[in-house]
JSON list of C-alpha atoms in Angstrom, two decimals:
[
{"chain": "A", "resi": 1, "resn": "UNK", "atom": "CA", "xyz": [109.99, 88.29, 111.05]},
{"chain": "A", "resi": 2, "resn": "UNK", "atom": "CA", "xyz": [108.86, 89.46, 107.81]},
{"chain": "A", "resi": 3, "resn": "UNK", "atom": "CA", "xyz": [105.90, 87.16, 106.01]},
{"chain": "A", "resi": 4, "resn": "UNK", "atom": "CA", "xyz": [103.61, 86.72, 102.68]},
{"chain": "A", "resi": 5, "resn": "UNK", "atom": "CA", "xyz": [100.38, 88.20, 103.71]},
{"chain": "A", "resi": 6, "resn": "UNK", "atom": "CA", "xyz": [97.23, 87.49, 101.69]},
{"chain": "A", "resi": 7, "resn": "UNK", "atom": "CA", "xyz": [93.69, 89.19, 101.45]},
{"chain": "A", "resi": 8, "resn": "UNK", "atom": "CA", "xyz": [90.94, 88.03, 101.58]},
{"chain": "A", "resi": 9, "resn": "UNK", "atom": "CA", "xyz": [91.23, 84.99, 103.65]},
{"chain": "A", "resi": 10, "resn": "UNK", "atom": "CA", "xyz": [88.17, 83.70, 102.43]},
{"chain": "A", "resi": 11, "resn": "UNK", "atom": "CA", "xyz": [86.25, 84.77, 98.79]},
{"chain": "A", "resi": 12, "resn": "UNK", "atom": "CA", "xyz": [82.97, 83.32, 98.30]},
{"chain": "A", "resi": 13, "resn": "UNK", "atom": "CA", "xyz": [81.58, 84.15, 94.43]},
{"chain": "A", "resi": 14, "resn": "UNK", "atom": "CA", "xyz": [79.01, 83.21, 91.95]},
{"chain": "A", "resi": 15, "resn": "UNK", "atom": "CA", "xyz": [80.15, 81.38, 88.99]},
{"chain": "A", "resi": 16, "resn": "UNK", "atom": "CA", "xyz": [81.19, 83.56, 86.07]},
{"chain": "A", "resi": 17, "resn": "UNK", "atom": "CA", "xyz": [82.57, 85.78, 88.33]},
{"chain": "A", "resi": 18, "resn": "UNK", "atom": "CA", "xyz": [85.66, 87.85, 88.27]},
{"chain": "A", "resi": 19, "resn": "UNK", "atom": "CA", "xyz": [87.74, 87.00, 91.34]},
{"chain": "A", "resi": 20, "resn": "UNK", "atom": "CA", "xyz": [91.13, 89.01, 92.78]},
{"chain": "A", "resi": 21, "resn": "UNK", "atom": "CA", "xyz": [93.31, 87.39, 95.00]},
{"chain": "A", "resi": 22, "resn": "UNK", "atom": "CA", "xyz": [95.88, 89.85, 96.62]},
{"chain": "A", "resi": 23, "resn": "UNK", "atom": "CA", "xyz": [99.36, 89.21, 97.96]},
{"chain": "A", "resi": 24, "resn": "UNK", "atom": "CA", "xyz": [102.06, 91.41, 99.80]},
{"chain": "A", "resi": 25, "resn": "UNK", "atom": "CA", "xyz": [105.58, 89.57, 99.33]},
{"chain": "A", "resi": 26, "resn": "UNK", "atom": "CA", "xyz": [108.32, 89.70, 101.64]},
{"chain": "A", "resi": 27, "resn": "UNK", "atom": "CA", "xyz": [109.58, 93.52, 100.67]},
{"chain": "A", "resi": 28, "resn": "UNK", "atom": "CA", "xyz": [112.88, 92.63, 99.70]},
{"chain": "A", "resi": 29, "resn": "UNK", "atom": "CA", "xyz": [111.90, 88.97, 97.47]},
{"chain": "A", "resi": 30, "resn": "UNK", "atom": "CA", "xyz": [112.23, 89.22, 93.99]},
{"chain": "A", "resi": 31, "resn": "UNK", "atom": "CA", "xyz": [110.53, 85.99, 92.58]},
{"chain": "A", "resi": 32, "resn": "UNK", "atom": "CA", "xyz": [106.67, 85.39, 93.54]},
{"chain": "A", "resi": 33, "resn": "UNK", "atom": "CA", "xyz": [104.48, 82.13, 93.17]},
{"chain": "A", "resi": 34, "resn": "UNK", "atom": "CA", "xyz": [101.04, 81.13, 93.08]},
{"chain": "A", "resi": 35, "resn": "UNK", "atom": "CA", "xyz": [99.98, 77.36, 94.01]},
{"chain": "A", "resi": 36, "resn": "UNK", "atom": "CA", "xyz": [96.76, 76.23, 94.81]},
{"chain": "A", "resi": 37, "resn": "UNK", "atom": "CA", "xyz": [95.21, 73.14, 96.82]},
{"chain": "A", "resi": 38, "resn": "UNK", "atom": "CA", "xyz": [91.70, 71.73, 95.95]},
{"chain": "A", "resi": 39, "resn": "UNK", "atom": "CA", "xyz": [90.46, 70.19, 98.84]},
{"chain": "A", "resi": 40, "resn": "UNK", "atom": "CA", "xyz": [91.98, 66.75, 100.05]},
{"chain": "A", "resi": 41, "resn": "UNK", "atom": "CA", "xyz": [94.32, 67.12, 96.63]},
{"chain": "A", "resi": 42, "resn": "UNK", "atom": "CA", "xyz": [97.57, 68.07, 96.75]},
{"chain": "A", "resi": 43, "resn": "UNK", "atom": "CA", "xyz": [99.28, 71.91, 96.17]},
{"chain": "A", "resi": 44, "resn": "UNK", "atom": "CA", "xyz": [99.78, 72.23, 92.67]},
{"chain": "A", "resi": 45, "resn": "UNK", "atom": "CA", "xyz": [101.86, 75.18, 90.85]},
{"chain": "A", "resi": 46, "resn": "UNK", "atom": "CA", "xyz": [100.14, 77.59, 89.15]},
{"chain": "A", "resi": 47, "resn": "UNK", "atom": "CA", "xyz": [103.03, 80.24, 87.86]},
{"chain": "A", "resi": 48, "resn": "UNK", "atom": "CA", "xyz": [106.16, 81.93, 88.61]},
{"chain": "A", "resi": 49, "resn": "UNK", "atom": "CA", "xyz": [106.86, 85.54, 87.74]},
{"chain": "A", "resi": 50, "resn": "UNK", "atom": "CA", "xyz": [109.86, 87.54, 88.16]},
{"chain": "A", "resi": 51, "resn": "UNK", "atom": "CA", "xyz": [110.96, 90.85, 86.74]},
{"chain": "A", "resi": 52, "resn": "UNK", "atom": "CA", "xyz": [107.24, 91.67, 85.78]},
{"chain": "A", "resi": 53, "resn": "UNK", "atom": "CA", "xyz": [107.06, 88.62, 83.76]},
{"chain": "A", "resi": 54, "resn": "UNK", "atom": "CA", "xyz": [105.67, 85.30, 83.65]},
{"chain": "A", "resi": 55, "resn": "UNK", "atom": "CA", "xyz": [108.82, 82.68, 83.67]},
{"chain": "A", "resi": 56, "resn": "UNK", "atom": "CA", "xyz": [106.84, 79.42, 84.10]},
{"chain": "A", "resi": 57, "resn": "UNK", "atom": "CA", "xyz": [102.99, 78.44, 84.33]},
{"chain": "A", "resi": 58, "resn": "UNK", "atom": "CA", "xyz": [101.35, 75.03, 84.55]},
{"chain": "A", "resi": 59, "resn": "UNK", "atom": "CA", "xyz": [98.66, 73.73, 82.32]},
{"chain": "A", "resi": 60, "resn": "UNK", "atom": "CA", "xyz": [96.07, 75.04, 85.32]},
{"chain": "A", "resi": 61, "resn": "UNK", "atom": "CA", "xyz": [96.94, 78.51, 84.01]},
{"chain": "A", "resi": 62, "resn": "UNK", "atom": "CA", "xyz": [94.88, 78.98, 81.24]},
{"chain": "A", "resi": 63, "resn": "UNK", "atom": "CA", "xyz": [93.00, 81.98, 80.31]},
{"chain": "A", "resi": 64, "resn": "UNK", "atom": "CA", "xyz": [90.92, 82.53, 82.46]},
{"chain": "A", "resi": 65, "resn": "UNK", "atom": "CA", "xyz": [94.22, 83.25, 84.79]},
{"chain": "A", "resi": 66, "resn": "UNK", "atom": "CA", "xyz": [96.29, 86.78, 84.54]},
{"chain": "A", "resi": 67, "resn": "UNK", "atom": "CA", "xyz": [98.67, 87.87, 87.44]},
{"chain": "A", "resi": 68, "resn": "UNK", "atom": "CA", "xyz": [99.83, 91.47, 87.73]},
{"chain": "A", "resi": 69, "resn": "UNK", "atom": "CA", "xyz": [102.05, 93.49, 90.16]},
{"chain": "A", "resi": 70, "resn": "UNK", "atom": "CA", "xyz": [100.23, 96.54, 90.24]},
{"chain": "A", "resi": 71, "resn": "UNK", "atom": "CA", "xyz": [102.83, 98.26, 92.32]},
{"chain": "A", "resi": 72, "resn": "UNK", "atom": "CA", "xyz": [105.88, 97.78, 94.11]},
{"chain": "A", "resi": 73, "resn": "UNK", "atom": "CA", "xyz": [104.51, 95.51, 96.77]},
{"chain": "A", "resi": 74, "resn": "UNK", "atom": "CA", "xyz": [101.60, 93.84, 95.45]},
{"chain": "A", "resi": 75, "resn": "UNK", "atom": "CA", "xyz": [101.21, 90.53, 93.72]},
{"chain": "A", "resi": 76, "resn": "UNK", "atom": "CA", "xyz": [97.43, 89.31, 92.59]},
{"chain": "A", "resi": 77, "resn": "UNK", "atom": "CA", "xyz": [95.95, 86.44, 90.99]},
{"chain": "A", "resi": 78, "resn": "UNK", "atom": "CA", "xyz": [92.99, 87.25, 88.71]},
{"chain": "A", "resi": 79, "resn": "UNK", "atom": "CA", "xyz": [90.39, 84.67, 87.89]},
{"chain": "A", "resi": 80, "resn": "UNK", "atom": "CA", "xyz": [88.30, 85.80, 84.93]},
{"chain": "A", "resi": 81, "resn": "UNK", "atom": "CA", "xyz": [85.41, 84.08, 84.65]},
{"chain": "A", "resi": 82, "resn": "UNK", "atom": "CA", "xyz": [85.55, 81.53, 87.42]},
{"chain": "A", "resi": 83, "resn": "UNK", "atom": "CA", "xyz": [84.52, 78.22, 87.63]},
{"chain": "A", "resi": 84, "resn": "UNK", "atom": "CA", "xyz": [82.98, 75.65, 90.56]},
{"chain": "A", "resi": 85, "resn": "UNK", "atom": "CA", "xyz": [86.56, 73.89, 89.43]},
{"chain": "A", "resi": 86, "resn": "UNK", "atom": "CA", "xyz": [88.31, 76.93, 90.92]},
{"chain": "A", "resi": 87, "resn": "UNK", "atom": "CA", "xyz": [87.28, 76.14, 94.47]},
{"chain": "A", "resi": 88, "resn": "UNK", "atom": "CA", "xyz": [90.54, 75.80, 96.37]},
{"chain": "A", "resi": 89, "resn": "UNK", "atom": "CA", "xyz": [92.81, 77.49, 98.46]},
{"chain": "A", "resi": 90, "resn": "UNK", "atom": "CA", "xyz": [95.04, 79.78, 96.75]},
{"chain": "A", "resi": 91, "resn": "UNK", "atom": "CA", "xyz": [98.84, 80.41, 98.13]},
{"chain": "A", "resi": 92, "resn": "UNK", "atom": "CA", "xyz": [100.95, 82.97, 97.55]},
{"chain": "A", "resi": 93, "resn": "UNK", "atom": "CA", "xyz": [104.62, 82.38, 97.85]},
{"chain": "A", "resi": 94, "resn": "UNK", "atom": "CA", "xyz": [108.20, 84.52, 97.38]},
{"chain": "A", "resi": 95, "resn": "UNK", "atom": "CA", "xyz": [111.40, 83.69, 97.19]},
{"chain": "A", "resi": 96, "resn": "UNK", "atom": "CA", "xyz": [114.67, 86.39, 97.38]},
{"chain": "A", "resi": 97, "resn": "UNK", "atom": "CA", "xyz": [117.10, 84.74, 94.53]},
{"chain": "A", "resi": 98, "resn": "UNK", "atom": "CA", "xyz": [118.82, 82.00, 93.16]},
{"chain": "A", "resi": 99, "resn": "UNK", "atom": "CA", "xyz": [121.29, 80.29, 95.18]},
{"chain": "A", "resi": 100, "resn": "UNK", "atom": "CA", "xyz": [121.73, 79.16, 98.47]},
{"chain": "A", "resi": 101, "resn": "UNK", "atom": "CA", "xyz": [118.90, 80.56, 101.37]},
{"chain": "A", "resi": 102, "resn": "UNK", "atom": "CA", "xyz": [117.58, 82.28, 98.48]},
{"chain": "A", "resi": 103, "resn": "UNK", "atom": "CA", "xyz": [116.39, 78.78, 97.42]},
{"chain": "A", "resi": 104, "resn": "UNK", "atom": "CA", "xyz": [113.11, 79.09, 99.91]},
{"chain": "A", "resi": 105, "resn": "UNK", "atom": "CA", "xyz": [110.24, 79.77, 98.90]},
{"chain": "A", "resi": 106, "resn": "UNK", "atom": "CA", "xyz": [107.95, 81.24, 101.66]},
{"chain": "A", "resi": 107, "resn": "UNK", "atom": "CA", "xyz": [103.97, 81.28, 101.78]},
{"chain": "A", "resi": 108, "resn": "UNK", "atom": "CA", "xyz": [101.28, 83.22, 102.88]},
{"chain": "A", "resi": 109, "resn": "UNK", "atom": "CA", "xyz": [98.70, 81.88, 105.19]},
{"chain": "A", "resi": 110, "resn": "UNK", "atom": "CA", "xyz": [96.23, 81.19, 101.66]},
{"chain": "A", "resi": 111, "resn": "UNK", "atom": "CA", "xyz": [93.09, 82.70, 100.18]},
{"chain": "A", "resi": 112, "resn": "UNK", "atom": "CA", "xyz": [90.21, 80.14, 100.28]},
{"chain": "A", "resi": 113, "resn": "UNK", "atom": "CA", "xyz": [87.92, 80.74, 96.99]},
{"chain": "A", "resi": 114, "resn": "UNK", "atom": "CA", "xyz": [84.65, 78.75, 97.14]},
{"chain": "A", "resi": 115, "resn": "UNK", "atom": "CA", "xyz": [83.12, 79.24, 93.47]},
{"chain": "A", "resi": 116, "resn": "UNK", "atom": "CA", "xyz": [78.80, 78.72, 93.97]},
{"chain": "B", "resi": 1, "resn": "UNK", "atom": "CA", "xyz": [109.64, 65.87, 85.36]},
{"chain": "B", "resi": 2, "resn": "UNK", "atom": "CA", "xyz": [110.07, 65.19, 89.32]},
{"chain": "B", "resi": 3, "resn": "UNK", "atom": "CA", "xyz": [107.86, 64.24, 91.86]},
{"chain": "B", "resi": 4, "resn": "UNK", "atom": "CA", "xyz": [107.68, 63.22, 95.50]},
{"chain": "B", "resi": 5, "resn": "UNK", "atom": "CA", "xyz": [106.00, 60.77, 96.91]},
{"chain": "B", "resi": 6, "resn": "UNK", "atom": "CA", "xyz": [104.64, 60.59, 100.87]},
{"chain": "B", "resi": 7, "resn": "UNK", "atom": "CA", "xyz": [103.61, 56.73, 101.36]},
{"chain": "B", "resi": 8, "resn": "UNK", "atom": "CA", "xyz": [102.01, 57.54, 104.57]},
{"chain": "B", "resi": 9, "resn": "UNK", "atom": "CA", "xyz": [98.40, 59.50, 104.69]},
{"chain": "B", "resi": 10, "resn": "UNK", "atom": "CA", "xyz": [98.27, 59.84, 108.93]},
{"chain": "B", "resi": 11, "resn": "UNK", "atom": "CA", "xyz": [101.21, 59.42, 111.16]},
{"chain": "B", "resi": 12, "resn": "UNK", "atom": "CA", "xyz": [100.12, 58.60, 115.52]},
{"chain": "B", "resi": 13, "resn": "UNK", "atom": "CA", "xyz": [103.14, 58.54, 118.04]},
{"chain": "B", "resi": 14, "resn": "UNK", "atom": "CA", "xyz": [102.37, 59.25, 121.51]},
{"chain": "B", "resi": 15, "resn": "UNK", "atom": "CA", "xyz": [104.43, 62.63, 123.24]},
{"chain": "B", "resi": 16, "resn": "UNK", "atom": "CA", "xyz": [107.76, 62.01, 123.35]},
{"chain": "B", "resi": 17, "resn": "UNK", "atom": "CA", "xyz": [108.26, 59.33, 121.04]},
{"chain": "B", "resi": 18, "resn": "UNK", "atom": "CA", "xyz": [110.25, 59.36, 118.02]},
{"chain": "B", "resi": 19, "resn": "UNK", "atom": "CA", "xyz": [108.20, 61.12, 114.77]},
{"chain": "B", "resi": 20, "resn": "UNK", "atom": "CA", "xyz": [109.64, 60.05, 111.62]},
{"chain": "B", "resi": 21, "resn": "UNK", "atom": "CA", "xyz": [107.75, 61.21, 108.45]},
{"chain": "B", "resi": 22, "resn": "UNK", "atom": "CA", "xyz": [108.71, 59.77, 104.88]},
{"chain": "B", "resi": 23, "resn": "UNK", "atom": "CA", "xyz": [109.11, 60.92, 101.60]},
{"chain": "B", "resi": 24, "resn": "UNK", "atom": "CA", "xyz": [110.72, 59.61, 98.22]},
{"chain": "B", "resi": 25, "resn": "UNK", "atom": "CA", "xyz": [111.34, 61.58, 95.53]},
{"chain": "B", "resi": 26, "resn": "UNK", "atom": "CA", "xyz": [112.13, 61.06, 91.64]},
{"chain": "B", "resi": 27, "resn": "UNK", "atom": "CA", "xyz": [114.13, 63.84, 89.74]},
{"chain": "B", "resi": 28, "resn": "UNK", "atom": "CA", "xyz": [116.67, 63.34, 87.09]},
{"chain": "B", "resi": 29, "resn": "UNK", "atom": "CA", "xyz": [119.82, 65.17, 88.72]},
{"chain": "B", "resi": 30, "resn": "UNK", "atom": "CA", "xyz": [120.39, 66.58, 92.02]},
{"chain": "B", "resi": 31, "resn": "UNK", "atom": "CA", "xyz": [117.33, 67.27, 93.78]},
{"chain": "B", "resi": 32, "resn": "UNK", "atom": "CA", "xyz": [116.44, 70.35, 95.68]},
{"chain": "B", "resi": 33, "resn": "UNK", "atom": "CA", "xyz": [114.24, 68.96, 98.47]},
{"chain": "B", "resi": 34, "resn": "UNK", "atom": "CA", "xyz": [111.93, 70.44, 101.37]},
{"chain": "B", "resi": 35, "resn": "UNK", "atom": "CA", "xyz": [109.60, 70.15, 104.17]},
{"chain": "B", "resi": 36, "resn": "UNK", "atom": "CA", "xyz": [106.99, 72.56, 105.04]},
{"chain": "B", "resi": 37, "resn": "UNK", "atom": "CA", "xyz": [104.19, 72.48, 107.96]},
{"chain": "B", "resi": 38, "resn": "UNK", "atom": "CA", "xyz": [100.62, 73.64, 107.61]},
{"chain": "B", "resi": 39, "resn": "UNK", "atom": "CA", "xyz": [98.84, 74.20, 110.91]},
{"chain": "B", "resi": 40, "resn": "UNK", "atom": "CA", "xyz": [94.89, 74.13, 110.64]},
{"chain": "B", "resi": 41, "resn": "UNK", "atom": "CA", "xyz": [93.90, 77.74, 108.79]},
{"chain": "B", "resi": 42, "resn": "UNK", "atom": "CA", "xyz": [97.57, 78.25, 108.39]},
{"chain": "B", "resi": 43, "resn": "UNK", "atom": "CA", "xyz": [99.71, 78.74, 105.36]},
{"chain": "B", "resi": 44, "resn": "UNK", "atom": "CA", "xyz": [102.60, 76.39, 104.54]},
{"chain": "B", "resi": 45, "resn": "UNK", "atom": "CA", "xyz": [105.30, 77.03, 106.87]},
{"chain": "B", "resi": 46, "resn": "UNK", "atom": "CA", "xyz": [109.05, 76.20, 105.81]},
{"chain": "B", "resi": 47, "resn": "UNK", "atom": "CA", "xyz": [110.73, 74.12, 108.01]},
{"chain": "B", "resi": 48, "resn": "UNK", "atom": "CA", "xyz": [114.14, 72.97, 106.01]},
{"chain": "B", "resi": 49, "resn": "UNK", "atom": "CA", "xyz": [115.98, 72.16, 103.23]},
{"chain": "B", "resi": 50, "resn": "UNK", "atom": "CA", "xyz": [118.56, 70.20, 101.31]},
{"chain": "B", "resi": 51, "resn": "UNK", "atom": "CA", "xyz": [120.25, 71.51, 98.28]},
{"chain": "B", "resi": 52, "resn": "UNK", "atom": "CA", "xyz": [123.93, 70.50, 98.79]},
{"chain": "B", "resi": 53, "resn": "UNK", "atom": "CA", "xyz": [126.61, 69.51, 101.75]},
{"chain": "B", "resi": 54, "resn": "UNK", "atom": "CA", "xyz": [125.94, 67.40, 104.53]},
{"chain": "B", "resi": 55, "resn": "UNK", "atom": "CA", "xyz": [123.06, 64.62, 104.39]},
{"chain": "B", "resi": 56, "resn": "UNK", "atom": "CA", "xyz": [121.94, 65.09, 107.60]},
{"chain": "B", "resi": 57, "resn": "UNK", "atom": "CA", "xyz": [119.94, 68.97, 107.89]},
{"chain": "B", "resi": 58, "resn": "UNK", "atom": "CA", "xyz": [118.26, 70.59, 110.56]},
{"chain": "B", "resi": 59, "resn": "UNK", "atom": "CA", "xyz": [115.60, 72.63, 110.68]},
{"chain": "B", "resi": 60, "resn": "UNK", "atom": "CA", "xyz": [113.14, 74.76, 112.65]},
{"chain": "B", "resi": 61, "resn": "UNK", "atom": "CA", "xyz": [111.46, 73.23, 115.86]},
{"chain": "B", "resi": 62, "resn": "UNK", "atom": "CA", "xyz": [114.04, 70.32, 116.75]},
{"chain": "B", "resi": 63, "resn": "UNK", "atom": "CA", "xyz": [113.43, 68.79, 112.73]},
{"chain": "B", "resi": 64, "resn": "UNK", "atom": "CA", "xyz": [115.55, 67.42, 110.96]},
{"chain": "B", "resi": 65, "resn": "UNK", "atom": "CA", "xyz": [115.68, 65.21, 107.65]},
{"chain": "B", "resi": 66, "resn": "UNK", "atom": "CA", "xyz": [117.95, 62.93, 106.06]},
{"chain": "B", "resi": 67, "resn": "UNK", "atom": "CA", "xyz": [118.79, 63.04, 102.15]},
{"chain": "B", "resi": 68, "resn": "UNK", "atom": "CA", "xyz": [119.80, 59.39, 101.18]},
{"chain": "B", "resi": 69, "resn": "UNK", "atom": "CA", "xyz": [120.50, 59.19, 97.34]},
{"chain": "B", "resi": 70, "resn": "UNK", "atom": "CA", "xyz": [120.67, 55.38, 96.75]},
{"chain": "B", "resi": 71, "resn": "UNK", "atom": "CA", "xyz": [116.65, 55.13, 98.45]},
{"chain": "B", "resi": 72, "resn": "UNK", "atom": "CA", "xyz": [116.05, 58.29, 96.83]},
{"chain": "B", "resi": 73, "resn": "UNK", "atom": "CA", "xyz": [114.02, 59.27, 100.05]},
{"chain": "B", "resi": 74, "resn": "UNK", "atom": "CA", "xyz": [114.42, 62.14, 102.48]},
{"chain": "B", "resi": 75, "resn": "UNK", "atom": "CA", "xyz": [112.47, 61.58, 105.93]},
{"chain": "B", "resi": 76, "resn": "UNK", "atom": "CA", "xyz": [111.86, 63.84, 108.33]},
{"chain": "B", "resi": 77, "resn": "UNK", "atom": "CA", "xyz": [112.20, 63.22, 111.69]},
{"chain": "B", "resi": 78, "resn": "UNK", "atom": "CA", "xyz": [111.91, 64.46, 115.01]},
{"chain": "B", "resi": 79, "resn": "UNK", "atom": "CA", "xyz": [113.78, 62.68, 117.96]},
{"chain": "B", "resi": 80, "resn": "UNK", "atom": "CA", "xyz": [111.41, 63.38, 120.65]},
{"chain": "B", "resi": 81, "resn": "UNK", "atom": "CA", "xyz": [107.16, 64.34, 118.88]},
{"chain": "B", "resi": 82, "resn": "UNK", "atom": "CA", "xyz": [105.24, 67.10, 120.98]},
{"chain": "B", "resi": 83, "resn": "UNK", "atom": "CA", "xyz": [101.55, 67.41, 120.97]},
{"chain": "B", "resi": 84, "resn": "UNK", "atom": "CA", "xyz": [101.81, 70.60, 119.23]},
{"chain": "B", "resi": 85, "resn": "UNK", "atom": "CA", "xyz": [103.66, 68.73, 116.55]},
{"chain": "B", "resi": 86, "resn": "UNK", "atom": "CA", "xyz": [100.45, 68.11, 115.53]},
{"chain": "B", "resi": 87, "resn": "UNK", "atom": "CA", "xyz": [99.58, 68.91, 111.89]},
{"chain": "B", "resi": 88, "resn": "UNK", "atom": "CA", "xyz": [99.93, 68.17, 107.90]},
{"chain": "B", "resi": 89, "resn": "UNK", "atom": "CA", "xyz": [103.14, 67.57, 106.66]},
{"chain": "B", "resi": 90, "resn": "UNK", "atom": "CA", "xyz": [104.44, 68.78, 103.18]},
{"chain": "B", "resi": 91, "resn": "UNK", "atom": "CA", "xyz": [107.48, 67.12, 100.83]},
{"chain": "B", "resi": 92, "resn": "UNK", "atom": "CA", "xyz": [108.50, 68.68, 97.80]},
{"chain": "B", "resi": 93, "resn": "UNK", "atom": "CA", "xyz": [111.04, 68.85, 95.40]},
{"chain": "B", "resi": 94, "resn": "UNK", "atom": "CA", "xyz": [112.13, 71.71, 92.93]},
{"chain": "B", "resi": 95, "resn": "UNK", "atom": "CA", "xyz": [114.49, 70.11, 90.06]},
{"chain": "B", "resi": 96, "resn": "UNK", "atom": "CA", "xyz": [117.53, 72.10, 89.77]},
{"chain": "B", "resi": 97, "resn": "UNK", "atom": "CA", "xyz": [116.43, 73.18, 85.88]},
{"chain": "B", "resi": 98, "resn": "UNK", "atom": "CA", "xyz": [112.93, 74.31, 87.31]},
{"chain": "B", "resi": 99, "resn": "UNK", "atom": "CA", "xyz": [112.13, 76.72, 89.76]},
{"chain": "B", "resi": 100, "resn": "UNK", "atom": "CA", "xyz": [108.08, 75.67, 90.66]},
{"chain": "B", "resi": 101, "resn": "UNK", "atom": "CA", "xyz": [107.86, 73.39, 93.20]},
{"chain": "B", "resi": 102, "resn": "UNK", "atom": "CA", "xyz": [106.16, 70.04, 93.26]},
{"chain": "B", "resi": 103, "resn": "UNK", "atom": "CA", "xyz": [104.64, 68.75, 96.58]},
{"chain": "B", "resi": 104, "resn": "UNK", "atom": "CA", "xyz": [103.63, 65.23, 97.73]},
{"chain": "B", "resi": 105, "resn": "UNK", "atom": "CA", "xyz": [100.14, 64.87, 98.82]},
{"chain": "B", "resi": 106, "resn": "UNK", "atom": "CA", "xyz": [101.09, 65.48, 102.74]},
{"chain": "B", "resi": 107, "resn": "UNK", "atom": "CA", "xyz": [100.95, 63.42, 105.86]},
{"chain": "B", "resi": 108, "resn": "UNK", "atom": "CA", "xyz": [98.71, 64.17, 108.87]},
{"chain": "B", "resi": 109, "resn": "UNK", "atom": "CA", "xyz": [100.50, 63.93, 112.03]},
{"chain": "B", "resi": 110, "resn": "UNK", "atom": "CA", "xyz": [98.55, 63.38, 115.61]},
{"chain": "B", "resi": 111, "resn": "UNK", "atom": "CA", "xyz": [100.70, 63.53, 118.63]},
{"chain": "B", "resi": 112, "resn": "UNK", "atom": "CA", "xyz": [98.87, 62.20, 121.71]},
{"chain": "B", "resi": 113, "resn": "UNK", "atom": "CA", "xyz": [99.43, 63.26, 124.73]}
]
């Protein structure tokens, strides 16, 4: 069964850093997520992007925060200049359309960024 | 803006027992509600959904949840827990004008054997 895969599983950096977080989507999904968890909080929305756009972002996504598709699989979260704030676990999530199963969003198995 | 909320923090039932996890929501229309599963190191795992039809769904695993508009809640449930049941427990909701998804803050379910 075909799944959101993420690398790295685990990112350790300094503060002021420039951090990448990478995603593969499910090949054939056409709308792709990021959310991230602090620990013990809950998993907040970060942005939506479809059609190699931004449609949504929350208030989380400031500057600091860029996404990109590079290419026609990957999906990455770029933290700028991070912050010991941005310690969390990162998932990456993909959905096919609108409507029906395409309702489902479906995660990867998280990046975990600890900011030092 | 909607929400969900999960009133419970940790769920016990012993093996076999009846699992019933709850969750009440607040959107203004019809909601779009689901439960995912997050296994320790694990991503979030979907396990079903409710958009439309039939207030009773089932999901992956033996789960299933029921949609009840007037308490505005959606519990999951499970008729008969296994050990391997065992994990954190995700609500959300996605309003029907709004594609991101907003989660409650999870439950931790321990199945004892």
């Amino acid at each position: 069964e075909p799944e959101v895969t993420q690398t790295p599983s685990h990112q350790v950096t300094q503060m002021g850093q420039e951090v990448i977080l990478r995603c593969v989507p499910i090949s054939n999904h056409l709308y792709f997520y990021w959310y991230r968890q602090i620990l013990g909080q809950k998993v907040e929305f970060l942005v939506s992007f479809y059609n190699n756009e931004i449609s949504e972002k929350s208030e989380i996504f400031d500057d600091q925060f860029s996404v990109e598709r590079p290419d026609g699989s990957n999906f990455t979260l770029k933290i700028r200049s991070t912050k010991l704030e941005d310690s969390a676990m990162y998932f990456c999530a993909s959905r096919t359309r609108t409507g029906g199963r395409g309702e489902t969003q479906y995660f990867g198995p998280g990046t975990r960024l600890l900011v030092l | 803006a909607q929400s969900v909320a999960q009133p419970e923090d940790q769920v016990n039932v012993a093996e076999g027992n009846p699992l019933t996890v709850k969750c009440t929501y607040s959107v203004s229309g019809n909601p779009y509600l689901f439960w995912y599963v997050q296994y320790p190191n694990r991503g979030l795992q979907f396990l079903l959904k409710y958009i439309t039809g039939d207030n009773l769904v089932k999901g992956s695993y033996g789960f299933e949840a029921e949609f009840n508009k007037s308490q505005t809640s959606f519990h999951l449930k499970k008729p008969s827990a296994l050990v391997s049941d065992s994990a954190l427990y995700f609500c959300a909701v996605r309003d029907p004008n709004d594609y991101k998804l907003s989660f409650g803050a999870g439950t931790t379910v321990t199945v004892r054997a």
